[in-house]
Coordinates of C-alpha atoms in Angstrom, one line a residue:
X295 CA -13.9 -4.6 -14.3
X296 CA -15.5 -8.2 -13.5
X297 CA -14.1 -11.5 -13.4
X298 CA -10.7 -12.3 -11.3
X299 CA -8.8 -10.1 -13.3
X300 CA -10.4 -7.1 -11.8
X301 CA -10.5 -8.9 -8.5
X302 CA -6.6 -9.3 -8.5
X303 CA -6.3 -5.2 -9.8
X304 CA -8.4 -4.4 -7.2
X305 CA -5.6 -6.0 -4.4
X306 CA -2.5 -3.4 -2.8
X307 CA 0.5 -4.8 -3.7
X308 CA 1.3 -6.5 -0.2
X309 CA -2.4 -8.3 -0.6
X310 CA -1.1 -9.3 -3.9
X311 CA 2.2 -10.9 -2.3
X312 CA 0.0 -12.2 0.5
X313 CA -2.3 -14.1 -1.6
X314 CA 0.1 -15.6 -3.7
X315 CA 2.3 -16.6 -0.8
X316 CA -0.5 -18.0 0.8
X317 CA -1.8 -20.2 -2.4
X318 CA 1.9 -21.6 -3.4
X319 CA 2.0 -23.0 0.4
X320 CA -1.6 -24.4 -0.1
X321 CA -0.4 -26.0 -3.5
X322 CA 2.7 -27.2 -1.7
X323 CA 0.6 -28.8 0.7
X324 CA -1.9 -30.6 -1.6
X325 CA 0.9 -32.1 -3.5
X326 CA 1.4 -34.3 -0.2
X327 CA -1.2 -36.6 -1.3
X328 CA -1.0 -35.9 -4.7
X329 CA 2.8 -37.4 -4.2
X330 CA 1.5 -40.4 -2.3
X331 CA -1.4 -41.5 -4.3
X332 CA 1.0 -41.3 -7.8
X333 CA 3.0 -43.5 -5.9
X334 CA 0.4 -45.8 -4.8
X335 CA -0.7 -46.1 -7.9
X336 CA -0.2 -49.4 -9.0
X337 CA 1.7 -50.5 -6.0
X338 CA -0.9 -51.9 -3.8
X339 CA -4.2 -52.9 -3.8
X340 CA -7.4 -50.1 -4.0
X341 CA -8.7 -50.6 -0.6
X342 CA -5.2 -50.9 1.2
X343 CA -4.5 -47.8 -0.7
X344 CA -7.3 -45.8 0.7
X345 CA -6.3 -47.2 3.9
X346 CA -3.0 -44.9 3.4
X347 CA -4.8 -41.9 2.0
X348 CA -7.2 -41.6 5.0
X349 CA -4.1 -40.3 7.7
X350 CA -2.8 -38.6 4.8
X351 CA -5.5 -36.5 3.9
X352 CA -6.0 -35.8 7.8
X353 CA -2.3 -34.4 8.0
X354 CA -3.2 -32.2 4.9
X355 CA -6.1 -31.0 6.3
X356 CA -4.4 -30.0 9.4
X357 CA -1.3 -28.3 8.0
X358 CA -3.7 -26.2 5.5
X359 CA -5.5 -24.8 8.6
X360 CA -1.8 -24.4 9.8
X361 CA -0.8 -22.5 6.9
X362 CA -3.6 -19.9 6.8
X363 CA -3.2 -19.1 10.4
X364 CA 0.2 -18.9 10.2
X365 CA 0.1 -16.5 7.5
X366 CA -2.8 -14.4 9.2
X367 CA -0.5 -14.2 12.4
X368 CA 2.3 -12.8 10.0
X369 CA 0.0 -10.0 9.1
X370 CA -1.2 -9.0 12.5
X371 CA -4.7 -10.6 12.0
X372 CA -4.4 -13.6 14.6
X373 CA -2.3 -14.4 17.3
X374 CA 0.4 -16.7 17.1
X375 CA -1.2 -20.6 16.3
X376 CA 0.8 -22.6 19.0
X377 CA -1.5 -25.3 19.7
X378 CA -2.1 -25.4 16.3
X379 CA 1.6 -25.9 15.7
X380 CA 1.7 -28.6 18.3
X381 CA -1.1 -30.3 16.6
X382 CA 0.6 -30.7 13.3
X383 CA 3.7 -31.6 14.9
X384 CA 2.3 -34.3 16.5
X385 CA 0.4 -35.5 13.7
X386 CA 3.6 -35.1 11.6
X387 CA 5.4 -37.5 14.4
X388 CA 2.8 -40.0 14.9
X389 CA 2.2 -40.6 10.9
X390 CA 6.0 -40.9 10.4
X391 CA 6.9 -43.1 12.9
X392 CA 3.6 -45.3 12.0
X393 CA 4.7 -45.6 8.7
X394 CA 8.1 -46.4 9.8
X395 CA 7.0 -49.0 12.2
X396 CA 4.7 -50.4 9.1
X397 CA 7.4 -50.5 6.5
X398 CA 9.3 -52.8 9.1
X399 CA 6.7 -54.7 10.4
X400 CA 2.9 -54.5 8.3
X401 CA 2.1 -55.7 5.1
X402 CA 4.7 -57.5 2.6
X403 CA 5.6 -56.7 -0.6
X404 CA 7.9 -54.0 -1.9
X405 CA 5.0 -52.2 -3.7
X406 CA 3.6 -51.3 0.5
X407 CA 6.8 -50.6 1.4
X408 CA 7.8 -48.1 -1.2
X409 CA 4.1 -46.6 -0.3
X410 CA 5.2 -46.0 3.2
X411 CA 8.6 -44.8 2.4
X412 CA 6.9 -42.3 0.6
X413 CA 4.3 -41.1 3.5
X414 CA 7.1 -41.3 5.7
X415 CA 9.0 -39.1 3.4
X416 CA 6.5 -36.3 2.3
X417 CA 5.0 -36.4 6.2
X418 CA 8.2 -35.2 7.4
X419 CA 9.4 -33.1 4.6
X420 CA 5.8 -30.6 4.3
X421 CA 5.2 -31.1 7.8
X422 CA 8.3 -29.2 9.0
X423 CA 7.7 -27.0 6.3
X424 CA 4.6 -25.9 7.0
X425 CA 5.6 -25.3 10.9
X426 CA 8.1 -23.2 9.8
X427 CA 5.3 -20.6 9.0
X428 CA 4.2 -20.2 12.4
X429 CA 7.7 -20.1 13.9
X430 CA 9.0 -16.2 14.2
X431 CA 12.9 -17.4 15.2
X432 CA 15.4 -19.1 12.9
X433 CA 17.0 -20.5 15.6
X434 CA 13.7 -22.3 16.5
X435 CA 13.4 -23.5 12.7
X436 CA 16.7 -25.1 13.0
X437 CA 16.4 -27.2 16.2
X438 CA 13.0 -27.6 14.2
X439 CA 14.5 -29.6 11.4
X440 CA 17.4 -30.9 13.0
X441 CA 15.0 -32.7 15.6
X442 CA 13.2 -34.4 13.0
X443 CA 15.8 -35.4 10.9
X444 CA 18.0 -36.8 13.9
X445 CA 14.5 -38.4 15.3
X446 CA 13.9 -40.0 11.8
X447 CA 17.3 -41.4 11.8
X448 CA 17.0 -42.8 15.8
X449 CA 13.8 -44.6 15.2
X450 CA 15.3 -45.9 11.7
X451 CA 18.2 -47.7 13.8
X452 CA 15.6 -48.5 16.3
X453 CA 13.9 -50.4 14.1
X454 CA 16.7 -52.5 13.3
X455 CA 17.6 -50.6 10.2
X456 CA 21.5 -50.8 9.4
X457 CA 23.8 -47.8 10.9
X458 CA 24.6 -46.0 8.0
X459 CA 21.4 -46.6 6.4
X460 CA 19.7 -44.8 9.5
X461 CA 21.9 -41.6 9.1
X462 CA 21.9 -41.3 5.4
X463 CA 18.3 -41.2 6.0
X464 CA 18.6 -38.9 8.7
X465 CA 21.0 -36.2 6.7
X466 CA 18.3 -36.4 3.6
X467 CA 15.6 -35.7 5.7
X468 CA 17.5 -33.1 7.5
X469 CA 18.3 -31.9 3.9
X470 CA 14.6 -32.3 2.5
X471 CA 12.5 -30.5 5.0
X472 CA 15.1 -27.8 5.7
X473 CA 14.8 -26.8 2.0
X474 CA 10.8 -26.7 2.8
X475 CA 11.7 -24.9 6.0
X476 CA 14.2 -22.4 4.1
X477 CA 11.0 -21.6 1.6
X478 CA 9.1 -21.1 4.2
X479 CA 11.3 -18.4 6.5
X480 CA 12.4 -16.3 2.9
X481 CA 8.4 -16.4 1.9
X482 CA 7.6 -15.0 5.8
X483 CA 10.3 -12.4 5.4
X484 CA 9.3 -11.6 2.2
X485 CA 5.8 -10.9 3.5
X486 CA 6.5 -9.1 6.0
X487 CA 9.3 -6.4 4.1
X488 CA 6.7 -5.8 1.7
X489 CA 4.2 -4.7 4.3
X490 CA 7.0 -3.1 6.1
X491 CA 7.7 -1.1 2.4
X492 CA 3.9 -0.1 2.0
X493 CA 4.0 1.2 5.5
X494 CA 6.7 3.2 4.9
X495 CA 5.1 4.7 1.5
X496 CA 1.8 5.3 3.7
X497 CA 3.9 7.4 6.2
X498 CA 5.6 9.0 3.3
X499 CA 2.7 10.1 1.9
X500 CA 0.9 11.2 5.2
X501 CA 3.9 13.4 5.8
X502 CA 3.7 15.1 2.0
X503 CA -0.5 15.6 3.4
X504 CA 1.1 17.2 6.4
X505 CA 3.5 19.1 4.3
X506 CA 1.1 20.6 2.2
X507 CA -1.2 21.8 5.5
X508 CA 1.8 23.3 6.9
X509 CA 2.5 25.3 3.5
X510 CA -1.2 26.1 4.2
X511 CA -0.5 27.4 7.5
X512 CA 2.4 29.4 6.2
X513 CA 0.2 31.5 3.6
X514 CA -2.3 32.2 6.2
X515 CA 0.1 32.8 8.4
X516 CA 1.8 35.2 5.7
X517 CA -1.7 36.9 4.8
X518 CA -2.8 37.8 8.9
X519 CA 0.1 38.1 10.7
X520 CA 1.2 41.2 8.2
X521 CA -2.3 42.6 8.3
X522 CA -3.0 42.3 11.9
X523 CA 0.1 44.3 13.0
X524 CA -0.6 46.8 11.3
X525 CA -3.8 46.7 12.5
X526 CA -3.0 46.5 15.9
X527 CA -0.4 49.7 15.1
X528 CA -3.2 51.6 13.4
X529 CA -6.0 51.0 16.0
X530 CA -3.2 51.7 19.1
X531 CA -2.7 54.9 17.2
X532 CA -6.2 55.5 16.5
X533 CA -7.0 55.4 20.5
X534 CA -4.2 57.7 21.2
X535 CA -5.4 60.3 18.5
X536 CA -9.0 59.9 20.3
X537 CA -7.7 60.7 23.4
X538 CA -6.3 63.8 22.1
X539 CA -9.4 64.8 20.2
X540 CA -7.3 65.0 16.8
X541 CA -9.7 64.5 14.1
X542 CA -6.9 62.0 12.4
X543 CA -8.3 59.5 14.6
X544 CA -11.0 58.8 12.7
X545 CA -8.8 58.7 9.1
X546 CA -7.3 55.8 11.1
X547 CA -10.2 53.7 12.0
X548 CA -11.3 54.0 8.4
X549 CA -7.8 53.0 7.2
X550 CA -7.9 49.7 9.7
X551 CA -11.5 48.9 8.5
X552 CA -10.1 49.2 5.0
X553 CA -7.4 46.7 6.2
X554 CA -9.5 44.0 8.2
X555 CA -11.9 43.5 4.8
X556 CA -9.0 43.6 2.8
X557 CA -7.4 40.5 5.2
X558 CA -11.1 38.6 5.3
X559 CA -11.3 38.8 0.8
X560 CA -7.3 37.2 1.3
X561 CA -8.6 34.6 4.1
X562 CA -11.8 33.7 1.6
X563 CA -9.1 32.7 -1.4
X564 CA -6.8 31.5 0.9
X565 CA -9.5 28.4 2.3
X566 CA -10.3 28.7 -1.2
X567 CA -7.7 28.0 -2.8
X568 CA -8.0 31.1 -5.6
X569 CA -5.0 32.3 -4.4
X570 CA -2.6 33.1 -7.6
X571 CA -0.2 30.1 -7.5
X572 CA 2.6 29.7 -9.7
X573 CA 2.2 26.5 -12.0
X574 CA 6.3 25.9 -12.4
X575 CA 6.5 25.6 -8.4
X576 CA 3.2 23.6 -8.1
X577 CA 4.8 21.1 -10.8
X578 CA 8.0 20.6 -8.9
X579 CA 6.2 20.7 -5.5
X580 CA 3.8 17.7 -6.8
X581 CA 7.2 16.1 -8.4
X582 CA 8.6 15.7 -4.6
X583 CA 5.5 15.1 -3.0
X584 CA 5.0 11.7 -5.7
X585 CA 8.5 10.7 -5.5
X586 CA 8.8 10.8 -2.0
X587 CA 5.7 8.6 -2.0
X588 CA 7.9 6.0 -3.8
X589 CA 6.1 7.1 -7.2
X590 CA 7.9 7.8 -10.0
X591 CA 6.8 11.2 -11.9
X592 CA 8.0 13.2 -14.8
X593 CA 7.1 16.7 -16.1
X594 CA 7.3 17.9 -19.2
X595 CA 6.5 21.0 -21.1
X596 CA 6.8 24.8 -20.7
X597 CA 5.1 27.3 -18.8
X598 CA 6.8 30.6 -19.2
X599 CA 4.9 33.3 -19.8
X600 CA 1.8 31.9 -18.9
X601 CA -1.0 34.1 -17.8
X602 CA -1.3 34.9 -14.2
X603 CA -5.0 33.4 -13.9
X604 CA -3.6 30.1 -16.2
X605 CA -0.9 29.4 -13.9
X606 CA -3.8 29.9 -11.0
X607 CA -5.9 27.6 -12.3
X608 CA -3.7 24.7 -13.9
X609 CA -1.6 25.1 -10.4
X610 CA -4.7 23.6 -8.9
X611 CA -5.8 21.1 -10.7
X612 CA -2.2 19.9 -10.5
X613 CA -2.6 19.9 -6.3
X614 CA -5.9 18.5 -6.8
X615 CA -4.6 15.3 -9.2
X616 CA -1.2 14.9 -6.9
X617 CA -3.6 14.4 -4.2
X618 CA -5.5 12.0 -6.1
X619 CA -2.8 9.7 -7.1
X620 CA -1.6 9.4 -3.6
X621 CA -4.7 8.7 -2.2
X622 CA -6.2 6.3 -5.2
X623 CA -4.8 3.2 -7.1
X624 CA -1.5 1.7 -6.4
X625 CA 0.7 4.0 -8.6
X626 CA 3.7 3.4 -9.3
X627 CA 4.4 6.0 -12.3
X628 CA 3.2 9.3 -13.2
X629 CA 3.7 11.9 -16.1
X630 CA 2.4 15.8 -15.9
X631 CA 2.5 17.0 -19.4
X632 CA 1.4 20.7 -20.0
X633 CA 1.4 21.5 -23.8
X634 CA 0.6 24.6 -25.5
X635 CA -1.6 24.5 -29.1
X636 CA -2.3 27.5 -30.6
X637 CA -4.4 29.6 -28.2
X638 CA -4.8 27.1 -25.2
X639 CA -2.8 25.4 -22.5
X640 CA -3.2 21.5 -21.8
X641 CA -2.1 20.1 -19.1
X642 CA -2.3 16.3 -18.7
X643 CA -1.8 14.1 -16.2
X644 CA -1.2 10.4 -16.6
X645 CA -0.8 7.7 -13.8
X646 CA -0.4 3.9 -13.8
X647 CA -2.5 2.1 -10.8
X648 CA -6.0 2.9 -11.2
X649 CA -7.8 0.9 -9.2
X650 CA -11.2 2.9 -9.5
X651 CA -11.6 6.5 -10.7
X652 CA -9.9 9.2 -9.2
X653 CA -11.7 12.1 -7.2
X654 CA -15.2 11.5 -7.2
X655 CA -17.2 14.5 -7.0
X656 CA -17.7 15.4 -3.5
X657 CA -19.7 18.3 -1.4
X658 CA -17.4 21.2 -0.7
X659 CA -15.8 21.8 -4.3
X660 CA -13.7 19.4 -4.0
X661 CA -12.8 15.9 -6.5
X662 CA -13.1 16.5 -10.1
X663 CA -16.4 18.5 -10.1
X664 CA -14.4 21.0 -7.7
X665 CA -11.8 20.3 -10.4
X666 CA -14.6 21.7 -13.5
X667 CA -16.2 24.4 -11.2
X668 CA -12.6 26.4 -11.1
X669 CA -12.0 26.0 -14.6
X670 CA -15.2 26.7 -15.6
X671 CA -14.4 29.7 -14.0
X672 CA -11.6 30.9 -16.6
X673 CA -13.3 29.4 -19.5
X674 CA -11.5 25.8 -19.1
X675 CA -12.7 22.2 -19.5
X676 CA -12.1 19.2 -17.4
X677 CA -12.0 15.5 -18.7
X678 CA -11.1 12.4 -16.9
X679 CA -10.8 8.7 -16.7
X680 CA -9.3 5.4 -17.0
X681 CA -7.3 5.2 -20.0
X682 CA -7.5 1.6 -20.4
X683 CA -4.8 -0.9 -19.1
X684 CA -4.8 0.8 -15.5
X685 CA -4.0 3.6 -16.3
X686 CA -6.0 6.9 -15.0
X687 CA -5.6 10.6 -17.4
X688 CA -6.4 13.5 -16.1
X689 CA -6.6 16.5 -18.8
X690 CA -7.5 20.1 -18.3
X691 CA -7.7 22.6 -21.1
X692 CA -7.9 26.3 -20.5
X693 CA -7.6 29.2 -23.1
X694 CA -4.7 31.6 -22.9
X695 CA -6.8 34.6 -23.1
X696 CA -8.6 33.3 -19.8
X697 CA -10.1 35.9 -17.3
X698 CA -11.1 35.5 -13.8
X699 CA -15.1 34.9 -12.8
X700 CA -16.2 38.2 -10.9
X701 CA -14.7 37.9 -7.4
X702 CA -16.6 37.3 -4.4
X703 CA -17.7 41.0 -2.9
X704 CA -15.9 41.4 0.0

C-alpha cells in the first residue's frame, strides 16, 4: 500500500510511538515563533519585528536539533547530546536575559515590551522543555527548572523590577517550564516502556522458537534413543551368538538392520515434519505459543474424529501459520477456525497486523508453497492473503476421505 498510510502500517509499534513523540516535540517547538510573531503582530514595526524573529528562529533551530538527538539517545542510536544541551542552555540564558535587559532598557512603547515579555517567556518555558529530553535524572530536571525560574526572578529584581513582581515571575516560570519539563520526562518514559514492552514480546517469542526446537529434540530423541538400545542389545547379542557359532546370530543382524532402516524412515518424517501430529494439541500448543507472545488467539471448532492423515496435515499448517504470525506483522489478535462442510475440513486462520504477506515461498518446503506441497499431498488446497484492513487469512481445505502420497522408500 502507497502513500503515508502504508508508510505509517509499515512502522512496529514503538517506531509508531517514537515518531509521534518526536513530531509533537517538533510542533511544540515551532510554536515558539509562531507564539512570538502572533504577538508581534501589530505591536511593533515590520523591521523591528524581524529584528526579534532572527534570535528567535536561531533558538528554534537549535532546540529542534536538540530534540532529535535527544530522542535518538533515548533509543540507543546516539550517545547522550551534552554539548548540545549546553548549547541550548546557553542560548536559552542569553536570549532571556537580553530580552529582559531590553524590556527595561531598549525601545519604548508597550507594544516592544509586551514583544519581549513574550520571547522572554516562551525562551524559557520550551527551552527547559526541550532539555528535559536529553536529561536521564529527574532530580537533574528539577534543579533544571528551579534554576531557571529562580534565575528569571534574580535578574527580574536586578533589573530594578519590584520584589514581589520578581517572584511572582519567578514561581510562573518555575510553573510554566516545569509543566514543559513534566511533558517531556512522561513522553521519555513513555518511549522507553514501550521499547522495553516490545523487547520483552521479542524474548517471548524467541523462547516459544526455542520451545518448539526442544519439542523437536524430544521426538527425535523419542524416535533414536528407543531404537538404538535395542540396537545396541541386539548387535551385543549378535557378537556373542558369533562367537559361539550359533546360527541365531545371523537372525539377529537381520533383525537390527530391520531396525536401523526402520529408525532412518522415522528420522526422514521427523526433519520432515510428516510425522502424525494431533490437530487438537497443535491448536492449543499454537494458543500458548501466541499468547505468550502478548497476542491474543481464539480457536474454535471441532476436531474429533478426524482422520489420522487430516489431523497430520492441518496440524502443520497450523505450526507453519503460528510461526508466521510471530515472525510477520505486528499482531495483536488471532482466530484458528476449523469448520467441517459436508465432506471436507477447513481450517482458517485469521490475524490482525499484516504488514506484508505472510510466508513467502522459500527453498526447503518451507512458507506457503511448503504449506501447498503437503496438502497437495492429501488432496488439499491452500489459499492466502491479506484480507483487507490489515488483516492476513490463512485457509486450508482438505477432504475427509484424504490419503497419504506414497511414502518415501526407505
Amino acid at each position: 500500500m502507497a502513500g503515508p498510510g502504508g508508510w505509517w502500517g509499515r512502522k512496529s509499534t514503538p517506531a509508531k510511538v517514537e515518531t509521534y513523540t518526536r513530531w509533537s516535540f517538533y510542533l511544540i517547538a515551532l510554536s515558539e515563533p509562531l507564539v512570538i510573531g502572533v504577538t508581534a503582530l501589530g505591536q511593533v514595526e515590520a523591521r523591528l519585528a524581524l529584528l526579534f524573529m532572527v534570535p528567535v528562529v536561531g533558538h528554534v533551530s537549535l532546540a529542534l536539533v536538540l530534540v532529535s538527538r535527544a530522542l535518538d539517545w533515548t533509543a540507543g542510536r546516539r550517545p547522550q547530546p551534552l554539548r548540545l544541551l549546553g548549547a541550548v542552555g546557553a542560548a536559552t540564558a542569553v536570549l532571556a536575559v537580553t530580552s529582559l535587559v531590553l524590556t527595561r532598557h531598549g525601545p519604548d512603547g508597550e507594544g516592544a515590551e509586551t514583544v519581549l515579555g513574550a520571547i522572554f517567556g516562551t525562551t524559557v518555558t520550551y527551552g527547559v522543555g526541550m532539555m528535559a529530553l536529553a536529561l536521564k535524572e529527574r532530580r537533574r530536571v528539577v534543579w533544571l527548572v528551579a534554576g531557571y525560574g529562580v534565575g528569571a526572578g534574580l535578574v527580574a529584581s536586578a533589573l530594578g523590577m519590584p520584589a514581589l513582581a520578581a517572584l511572582s515571575m519567578a514561581a510562573f516560570m518555575t510553573a510554566a517550564s516545569g509543566f514543559i519539563a513534566a511533558t517531556s520526562c512522561f513522553s521519555v518514559w513513555l518511549l522507553n516502556a514501550v521499547y522495553a514492552l516490545d523487547e520483552a514480546r521479542e524474548t517471548r517469542a524467541r523462547l516459544a522458537v526455542a520451545e518448539e526446537r526442544l519439542r523437536f529434540g524430544r521426538d527425535l530423541h523419542d524416535v533414536m534413543g528407543r531404537n538404538l538400545a535395542v540396537i545396541a542389545l541386539k548387535s551385543e547379542l549378535a557378537v556373542q551368538l558369533a562367537r559361539r557359532e550359533r546360527p541365531e546370530a545371523v537372525e539377529q543382524m537381520i533383525e537390527v538392520q530391520r531396525i536401523a532402516q526402520e529408525s532412518q524412515r522415522e528420522v526422514r518424517e521427523v526433519v520432515r515434519g510428516y510425522r502424525r501430529a494431533d490437530l487438537e494439541a497443535e491448536l492449543s500448543g499454537a494458543r500458548g505459543v501466541l499468547r505468550a507472545a502478548g497476542i491474543d488467539c481464539e480457536v474454535s471448532g471441532e476436531t474429533d474424529g478426524l482422520p489420522a492423515e487430516v489431523q497430520s496435515a492441518l496440524g502443520w499448517v497450523v505450526r507453519e501459520a503460528t510461526t508466521n504470525v510471530l515472525r510477520h506483522g505486528d499482531a495483536k489478535t488471532c482466530t484458528v477456525t476449523v469448520r467441517r462442510p459436508e465432506g471436507r475440513v477447513v481450517l482458517t486462520v485469521r490475524n490482525d497486523g499484516a504488514a506484508a504477506p505472510h510466508g513467502s515461498s522459500r527453498a526447503g518446503g518451507t512458507g506457503l508453497a511448503g504449506l501447498r506441497e503437503r496438502l497437495s499431498d492429501v488432496g488439499g488446497t491452500l489459499d492466502a492473503g491479506e484480507a483487507g484492513d490489515g488483516e492476513f487469512r490463512l485457509v486450508a481445505e482438505v477432504p475427509l476421505t484424504a490419503r497419504p502420497a506414497l511414502e518415501v522408500a526407505s
